[in-house]
PDB file of C-alpha atoms in Angstrom:
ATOM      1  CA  UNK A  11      88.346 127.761 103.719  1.00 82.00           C
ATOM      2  CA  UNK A  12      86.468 124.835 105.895  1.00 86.00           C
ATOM      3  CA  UNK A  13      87.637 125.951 109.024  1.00 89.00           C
ATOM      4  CA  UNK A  14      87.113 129.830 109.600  1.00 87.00           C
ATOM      5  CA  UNK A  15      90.320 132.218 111.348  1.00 88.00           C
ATOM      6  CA  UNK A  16      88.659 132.527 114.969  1.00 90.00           C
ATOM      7  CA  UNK A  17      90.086 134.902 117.208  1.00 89.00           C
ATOM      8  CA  UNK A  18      88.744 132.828 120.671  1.00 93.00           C
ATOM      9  CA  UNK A  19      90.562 129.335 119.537  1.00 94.00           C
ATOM     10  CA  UNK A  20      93.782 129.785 121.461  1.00 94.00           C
ATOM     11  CA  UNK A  21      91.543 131.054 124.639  1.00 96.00           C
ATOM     12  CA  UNK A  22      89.214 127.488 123.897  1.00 97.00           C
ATOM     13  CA  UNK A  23      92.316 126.066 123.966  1.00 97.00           C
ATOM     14  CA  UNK A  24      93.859 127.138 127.549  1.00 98.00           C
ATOM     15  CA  UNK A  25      90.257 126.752 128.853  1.00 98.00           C
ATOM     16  CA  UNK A  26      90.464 123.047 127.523  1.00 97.00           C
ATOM     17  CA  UNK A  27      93.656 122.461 128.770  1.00 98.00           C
ATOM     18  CA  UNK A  28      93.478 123.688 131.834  1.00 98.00           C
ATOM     19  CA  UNK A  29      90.543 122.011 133.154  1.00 98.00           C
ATOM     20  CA  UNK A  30      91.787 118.588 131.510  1.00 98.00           C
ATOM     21  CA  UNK A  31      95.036 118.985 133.738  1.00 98.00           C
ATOM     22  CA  UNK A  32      92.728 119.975 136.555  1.00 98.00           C
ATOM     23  CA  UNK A  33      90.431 116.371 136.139  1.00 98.00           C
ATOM     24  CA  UNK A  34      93.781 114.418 135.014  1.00 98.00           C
ATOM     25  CA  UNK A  35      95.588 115.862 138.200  1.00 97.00           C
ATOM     26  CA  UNK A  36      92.685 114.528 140.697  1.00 97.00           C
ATOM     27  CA  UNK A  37      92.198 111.231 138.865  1.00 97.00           C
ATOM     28  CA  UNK A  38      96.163 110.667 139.346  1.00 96.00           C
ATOM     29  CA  UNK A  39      95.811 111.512 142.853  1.00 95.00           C
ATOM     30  CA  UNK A  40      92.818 109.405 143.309  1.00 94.00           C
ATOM     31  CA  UNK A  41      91.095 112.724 144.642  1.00 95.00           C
ATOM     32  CA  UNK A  42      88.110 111.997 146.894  1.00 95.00           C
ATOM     33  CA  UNK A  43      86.403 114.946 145.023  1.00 96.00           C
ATOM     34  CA  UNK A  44      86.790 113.001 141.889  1.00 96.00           C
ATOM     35  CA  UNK A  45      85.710 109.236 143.537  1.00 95.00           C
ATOM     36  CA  UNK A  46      82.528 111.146 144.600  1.00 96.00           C
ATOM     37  CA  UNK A  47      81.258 112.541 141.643  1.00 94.00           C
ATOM     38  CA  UNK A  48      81.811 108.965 139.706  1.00 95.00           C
ATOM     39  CA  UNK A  49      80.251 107.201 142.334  1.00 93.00           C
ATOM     40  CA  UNK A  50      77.186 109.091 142.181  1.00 94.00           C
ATOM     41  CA  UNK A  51      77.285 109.103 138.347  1.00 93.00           C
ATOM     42  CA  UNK A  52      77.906 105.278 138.588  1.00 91.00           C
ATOM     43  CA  UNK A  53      74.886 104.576 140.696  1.00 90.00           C
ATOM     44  CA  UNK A  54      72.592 106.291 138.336  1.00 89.00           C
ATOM     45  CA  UNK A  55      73.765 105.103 135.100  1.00 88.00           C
ATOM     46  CA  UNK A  56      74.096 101.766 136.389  1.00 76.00           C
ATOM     47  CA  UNK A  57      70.461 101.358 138.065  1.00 61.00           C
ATOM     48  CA  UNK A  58      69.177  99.986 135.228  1.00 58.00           C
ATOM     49  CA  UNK A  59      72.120  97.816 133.868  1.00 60.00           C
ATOM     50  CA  UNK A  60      70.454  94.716 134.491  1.00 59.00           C
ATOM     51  CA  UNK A  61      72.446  91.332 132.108  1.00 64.00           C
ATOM     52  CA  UNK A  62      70.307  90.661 129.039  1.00 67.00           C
ATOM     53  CA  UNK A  63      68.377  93.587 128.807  1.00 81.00           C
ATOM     54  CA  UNK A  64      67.109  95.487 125.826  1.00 87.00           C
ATOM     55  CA  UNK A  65      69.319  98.374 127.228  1.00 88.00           C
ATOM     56  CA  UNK A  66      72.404  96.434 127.416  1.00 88.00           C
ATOM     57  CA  UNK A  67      71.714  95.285 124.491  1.00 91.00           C
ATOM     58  CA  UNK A  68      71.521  99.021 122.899  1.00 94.00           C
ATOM     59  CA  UNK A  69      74.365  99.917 125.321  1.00 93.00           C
ATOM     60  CA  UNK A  70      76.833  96.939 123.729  1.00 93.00           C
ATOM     61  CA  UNK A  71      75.989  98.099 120.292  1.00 96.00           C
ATOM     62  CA  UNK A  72      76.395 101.854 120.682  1.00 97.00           C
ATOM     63  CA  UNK A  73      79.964 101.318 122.455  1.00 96.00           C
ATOM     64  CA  UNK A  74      80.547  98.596 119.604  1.00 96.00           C
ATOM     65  CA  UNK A  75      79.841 101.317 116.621  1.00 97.00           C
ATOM     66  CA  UNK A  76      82.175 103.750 118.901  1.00 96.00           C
ATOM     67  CA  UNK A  77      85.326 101.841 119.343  1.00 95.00           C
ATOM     68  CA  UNK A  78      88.668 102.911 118.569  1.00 94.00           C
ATOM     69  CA  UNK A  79      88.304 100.305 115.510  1.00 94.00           C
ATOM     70  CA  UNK A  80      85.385 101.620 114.332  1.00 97.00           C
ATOM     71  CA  UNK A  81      86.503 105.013 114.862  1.00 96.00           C
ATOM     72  CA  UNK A  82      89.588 104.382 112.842  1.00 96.00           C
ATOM     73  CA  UNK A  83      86.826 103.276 110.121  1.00 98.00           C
ATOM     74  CA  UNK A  84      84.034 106.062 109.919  1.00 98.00           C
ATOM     75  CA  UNK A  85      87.593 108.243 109.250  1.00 98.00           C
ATOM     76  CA  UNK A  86      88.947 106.379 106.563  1.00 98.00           C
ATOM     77  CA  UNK A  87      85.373 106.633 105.364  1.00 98.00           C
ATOM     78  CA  UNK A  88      85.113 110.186 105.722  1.00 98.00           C
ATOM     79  CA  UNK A  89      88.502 110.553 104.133  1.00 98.00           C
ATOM     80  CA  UNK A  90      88.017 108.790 101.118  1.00 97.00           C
ATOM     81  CA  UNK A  91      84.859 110.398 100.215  1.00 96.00           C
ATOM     82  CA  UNK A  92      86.263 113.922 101.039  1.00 96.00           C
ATOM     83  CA  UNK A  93      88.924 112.810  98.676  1.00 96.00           C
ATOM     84  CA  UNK A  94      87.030 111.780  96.138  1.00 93.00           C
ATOM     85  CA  UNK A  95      84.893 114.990  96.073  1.00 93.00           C
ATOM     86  CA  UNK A  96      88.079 117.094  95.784  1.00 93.00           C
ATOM     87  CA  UNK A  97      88.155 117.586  99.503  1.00 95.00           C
ATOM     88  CA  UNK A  98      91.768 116.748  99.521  1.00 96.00           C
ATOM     89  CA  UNK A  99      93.129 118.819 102.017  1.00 96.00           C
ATOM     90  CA  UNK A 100      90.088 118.310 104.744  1.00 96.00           C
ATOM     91  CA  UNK A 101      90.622 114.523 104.123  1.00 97.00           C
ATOM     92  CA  UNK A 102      94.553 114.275 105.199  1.00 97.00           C
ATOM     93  CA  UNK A 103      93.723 116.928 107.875  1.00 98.00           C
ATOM     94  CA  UNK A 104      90.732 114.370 109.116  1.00 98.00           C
ATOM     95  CA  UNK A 105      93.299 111.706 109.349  1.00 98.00           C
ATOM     96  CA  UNK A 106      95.882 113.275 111.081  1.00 97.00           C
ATOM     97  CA  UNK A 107      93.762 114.949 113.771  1.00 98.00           C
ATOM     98  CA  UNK A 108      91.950 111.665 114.810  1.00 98.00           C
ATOM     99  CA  UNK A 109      95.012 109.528 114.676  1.00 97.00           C
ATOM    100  CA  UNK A 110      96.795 112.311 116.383  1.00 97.00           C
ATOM    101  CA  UNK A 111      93.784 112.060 118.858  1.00 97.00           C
ATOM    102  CA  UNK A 112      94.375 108.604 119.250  1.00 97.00           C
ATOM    103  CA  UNK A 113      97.959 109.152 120.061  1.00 97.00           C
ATOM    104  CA  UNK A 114      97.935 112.083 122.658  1.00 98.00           C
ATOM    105  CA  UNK A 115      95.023 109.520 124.826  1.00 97.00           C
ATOM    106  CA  UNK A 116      97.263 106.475 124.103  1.00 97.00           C
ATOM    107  CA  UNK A 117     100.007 108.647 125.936  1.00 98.00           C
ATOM    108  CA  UNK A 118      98.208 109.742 128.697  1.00 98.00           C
ATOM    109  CA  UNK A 119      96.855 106.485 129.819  1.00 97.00           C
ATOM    110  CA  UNK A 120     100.268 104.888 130.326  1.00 96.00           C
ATOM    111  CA  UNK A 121     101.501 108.244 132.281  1.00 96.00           C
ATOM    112  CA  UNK A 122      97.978 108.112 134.211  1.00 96.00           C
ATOM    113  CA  UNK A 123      97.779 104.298 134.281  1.00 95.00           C
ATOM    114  CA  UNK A 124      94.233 104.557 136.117  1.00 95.00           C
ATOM    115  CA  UNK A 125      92.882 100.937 136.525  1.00 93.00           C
ATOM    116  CA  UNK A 126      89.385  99.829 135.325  1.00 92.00           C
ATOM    117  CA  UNK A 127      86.589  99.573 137.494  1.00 90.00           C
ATOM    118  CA  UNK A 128      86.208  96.180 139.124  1.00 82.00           C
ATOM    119  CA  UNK A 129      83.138  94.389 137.092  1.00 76.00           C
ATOM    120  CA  UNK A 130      84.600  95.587 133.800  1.00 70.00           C
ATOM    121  CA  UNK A 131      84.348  93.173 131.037  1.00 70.00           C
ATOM    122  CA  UNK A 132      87.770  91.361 130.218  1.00 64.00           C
ATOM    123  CA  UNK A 133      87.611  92.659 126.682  1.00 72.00           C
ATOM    124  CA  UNK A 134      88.001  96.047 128.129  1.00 70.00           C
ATOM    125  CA  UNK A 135      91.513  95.822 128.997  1.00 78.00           C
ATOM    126  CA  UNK A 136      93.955  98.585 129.110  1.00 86.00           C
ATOM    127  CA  UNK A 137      93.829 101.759 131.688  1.00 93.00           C
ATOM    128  CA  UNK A 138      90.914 103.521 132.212  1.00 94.00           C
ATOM    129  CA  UNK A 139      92.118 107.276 131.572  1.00 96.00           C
ATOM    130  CA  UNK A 140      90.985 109.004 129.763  1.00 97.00           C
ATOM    131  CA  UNK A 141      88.202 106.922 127.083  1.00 96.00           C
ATOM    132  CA  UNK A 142      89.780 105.580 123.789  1.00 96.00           C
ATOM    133  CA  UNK A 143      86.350 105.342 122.968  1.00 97.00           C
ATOM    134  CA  UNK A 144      84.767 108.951 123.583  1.00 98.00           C
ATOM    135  CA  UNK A 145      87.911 110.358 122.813  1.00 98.00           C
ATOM    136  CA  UNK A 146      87.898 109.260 119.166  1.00 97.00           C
ATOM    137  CA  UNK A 147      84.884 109.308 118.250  1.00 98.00           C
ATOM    138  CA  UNK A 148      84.616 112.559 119.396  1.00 98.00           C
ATOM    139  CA  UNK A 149      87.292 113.593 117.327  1.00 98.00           C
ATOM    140  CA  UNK A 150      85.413 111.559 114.147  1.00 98.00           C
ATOM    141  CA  UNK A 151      82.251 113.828 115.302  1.00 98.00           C
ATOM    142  CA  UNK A 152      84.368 117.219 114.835  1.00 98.00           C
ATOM    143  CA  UNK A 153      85.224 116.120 111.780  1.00 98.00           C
ATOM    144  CA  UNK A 154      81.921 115.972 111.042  1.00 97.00           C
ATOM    145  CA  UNK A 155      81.405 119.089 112.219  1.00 96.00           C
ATOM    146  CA  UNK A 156      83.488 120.744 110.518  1.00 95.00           C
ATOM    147  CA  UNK A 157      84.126 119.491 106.872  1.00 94.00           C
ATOM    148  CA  UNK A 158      81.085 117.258 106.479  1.00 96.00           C
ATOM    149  CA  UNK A 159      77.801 118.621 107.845  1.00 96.00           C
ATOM    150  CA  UNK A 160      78.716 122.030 106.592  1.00 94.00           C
ATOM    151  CA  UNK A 161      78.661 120.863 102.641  1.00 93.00           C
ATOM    152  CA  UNK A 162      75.088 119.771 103.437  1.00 94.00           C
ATOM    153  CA  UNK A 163      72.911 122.603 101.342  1.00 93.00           C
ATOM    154  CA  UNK A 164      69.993 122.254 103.516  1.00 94.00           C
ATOM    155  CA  UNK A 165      70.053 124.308 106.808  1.00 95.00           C
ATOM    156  CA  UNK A 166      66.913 121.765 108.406  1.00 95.00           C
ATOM    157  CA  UNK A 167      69.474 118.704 107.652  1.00 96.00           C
ATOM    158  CA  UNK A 168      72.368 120.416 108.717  1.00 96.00           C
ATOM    159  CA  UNK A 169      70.924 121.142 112.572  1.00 97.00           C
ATOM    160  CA  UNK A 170      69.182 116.950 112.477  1.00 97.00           C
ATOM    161  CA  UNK A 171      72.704 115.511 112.046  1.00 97.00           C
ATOM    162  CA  UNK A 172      74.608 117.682 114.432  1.00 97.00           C
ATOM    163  CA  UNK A 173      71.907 116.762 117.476  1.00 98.00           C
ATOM    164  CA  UNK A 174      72.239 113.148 116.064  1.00 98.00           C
ATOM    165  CA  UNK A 175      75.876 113.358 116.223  1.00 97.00           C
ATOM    166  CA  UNK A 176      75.879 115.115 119.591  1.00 98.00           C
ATOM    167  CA  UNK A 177      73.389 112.348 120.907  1.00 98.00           C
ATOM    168  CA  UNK A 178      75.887 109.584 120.031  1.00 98.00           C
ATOM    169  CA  UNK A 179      78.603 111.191 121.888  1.00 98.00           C
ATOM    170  CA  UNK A 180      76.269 111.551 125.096  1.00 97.00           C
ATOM    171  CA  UNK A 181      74.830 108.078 124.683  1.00 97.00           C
ATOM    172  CA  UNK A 182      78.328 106.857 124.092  1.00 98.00           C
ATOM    173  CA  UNK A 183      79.898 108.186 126.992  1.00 97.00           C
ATOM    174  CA  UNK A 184      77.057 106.508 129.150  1.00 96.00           C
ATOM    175  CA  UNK A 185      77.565 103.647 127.627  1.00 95.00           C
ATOM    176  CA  UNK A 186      80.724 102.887 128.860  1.00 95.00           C
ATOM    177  CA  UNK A 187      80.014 103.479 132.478  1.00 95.00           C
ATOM    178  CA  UNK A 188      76.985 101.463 131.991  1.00 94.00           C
ATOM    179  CA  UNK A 189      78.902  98.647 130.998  1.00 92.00           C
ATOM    180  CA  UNK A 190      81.450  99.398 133.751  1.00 91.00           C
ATOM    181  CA  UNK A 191      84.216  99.753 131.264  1.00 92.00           C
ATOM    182  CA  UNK A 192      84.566 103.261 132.528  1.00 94.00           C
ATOM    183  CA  UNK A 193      84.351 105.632 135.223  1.00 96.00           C
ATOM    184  CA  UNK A 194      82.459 108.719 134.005  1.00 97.00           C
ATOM    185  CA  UNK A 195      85.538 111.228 134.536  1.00 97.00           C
ATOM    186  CA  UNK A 196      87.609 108.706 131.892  1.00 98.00           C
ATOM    187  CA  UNK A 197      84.468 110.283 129.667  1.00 98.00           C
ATOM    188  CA  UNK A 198      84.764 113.630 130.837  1.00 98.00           C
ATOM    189  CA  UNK A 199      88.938 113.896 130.637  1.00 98.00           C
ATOM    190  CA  UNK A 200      88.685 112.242 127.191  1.00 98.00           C
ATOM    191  CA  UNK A 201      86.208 114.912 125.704  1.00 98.00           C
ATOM    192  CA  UNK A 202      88.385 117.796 127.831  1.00 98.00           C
ATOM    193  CA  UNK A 203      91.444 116.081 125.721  1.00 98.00           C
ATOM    194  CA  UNK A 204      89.797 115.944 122.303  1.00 98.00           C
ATOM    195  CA  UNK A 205      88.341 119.486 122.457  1.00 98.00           C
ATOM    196  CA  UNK A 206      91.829 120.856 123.421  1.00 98.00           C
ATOM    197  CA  UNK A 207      93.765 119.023 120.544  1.00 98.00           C
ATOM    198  CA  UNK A 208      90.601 119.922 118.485  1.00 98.00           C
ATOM    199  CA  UNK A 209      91.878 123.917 118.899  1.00 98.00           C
ATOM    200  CA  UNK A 210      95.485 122.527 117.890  1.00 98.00           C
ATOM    201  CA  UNK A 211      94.430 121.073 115.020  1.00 98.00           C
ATOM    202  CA  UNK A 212      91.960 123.610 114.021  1.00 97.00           C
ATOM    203  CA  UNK A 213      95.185 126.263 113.964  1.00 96.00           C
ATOM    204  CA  UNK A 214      97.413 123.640 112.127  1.00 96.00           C
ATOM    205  CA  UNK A 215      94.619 123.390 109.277  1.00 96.00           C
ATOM    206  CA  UNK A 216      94.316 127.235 108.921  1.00 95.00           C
ATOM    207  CA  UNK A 217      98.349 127.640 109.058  1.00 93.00           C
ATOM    208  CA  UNK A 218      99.045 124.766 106.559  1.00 93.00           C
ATOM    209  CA  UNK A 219      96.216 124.083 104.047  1.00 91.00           C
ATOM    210  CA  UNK A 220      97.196 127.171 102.001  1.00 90.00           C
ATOM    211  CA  UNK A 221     100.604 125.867 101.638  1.00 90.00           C
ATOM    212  CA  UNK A 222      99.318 122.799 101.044  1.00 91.00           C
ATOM    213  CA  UNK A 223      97.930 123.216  97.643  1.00 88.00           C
ATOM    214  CA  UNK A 224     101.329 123.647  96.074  1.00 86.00           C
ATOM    215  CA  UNK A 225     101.660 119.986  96.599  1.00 89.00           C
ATOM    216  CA  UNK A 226     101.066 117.746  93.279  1.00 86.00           C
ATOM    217  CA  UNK A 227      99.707 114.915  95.705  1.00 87.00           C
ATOM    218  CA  UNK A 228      96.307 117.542  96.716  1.00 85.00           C
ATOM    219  CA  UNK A 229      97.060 119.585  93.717  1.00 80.00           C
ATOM    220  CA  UNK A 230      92.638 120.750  92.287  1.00 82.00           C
ATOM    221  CA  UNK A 231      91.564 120.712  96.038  1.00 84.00           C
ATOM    222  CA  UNK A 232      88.922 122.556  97.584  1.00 85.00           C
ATOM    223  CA  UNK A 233      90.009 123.363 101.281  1.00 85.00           C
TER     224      UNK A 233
END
């Protein structure tokens, strides 16, 4: 099986939940704690975010290739090649935990309903909290994780694309308070929120895959 039993995922889990509550608890009561730390993180991200640069330039395209669009499509990518290598299982289970993902932030935005900060871009509507944008593609990097990187047989290529996937997530996140779409705790409470529904769907996976082979539609699945 992909994912491995783990005694310490339910104990990942209350640690992730807990300190998502915590940060979603002082962004809903516009804590001063909270307004400090993203104003500080704001003024050094954004020291160099000067209109027609090289870096916004890289900044655009990395937020770009990690939109909730995009995100939706590196899954149906990953999906459909998991499926066609007999990856059946892995590639509904990909599916349901970004979508899922997608969901659970979609939810907490309108309960939340932070506002944007004041120079964002008007194609950045919406709320704020947490990131659609770091949330799913951090989701679409466990994936990875996971089911992908580990069916690579070389160990030196296996440890280059997790620190490239890892480095997108980081340079993601700082992309979106560069471009002011963000404040960096939307970036923070998203990854909280994907790493806690991460542990939910990790348990799902090992409780259901097994089963799941009985069914014609994944029937000759590796899992």
């Amino acid at each position: 099986m992909l994912i491995e039993k783990d005694s310490g995922r339910w104990k990942r889990l209350i640690v992730g939940v807990v300190l998502f509550m915590v940060v979603t608890a002082m962004v809903y009561k516009n804590s001063m704690l909270i307004g400090a730390i993203d104003s500080v993180l704001q003024a050094l991200i954004g020291e160099t975010n000067h209109s027609g640069s090289m870096t916004q330039h890289l900044m655009t395209l990395i937020s770009f290739l990690g939109s909730p669009k995009m995100d939706i499509l590196w899954t149906l990518v990953i999906a459909f090649f998991l499926w066609g290598f007999k990856f059946k299982i892995p590639a509904l289970w990909a599916l349901c935990t970004v979508f899922g993902g997608d969901v659970l932030g979609f939810l907490v935005k309108h309960i939340v309903k932070r506002g944007r900060p004041a120079q964002h871009m008007a194609k950045d509507h919406g709320f704020s909290y947490p990131s659609g944008h770091v949330l799913g593609f951090f989701l679409v990097a466990a994936v990875l994780f996971l089911v992908v990187i580990p069916l690579i047989k070389s160990n030196s290529k296996r440890v280059i694309c997790q620190l490239l996937v890892v480095l997108f997530i980081i340079l993601l996140a700082v992309s979106r308070v560069y471009l002011n779409a963000h404040y960096p705790s939307d970036t923070i409470g998203a990854m909280l929120l994907g790493y806690a529904w991460l542990q939910i769907a990790e348990a799902l996976y090992r409780s259901f895959a097994p089963q799941m082979t009985h069914w014609r539609l994944v029937h000759h699945t590796y899992y």
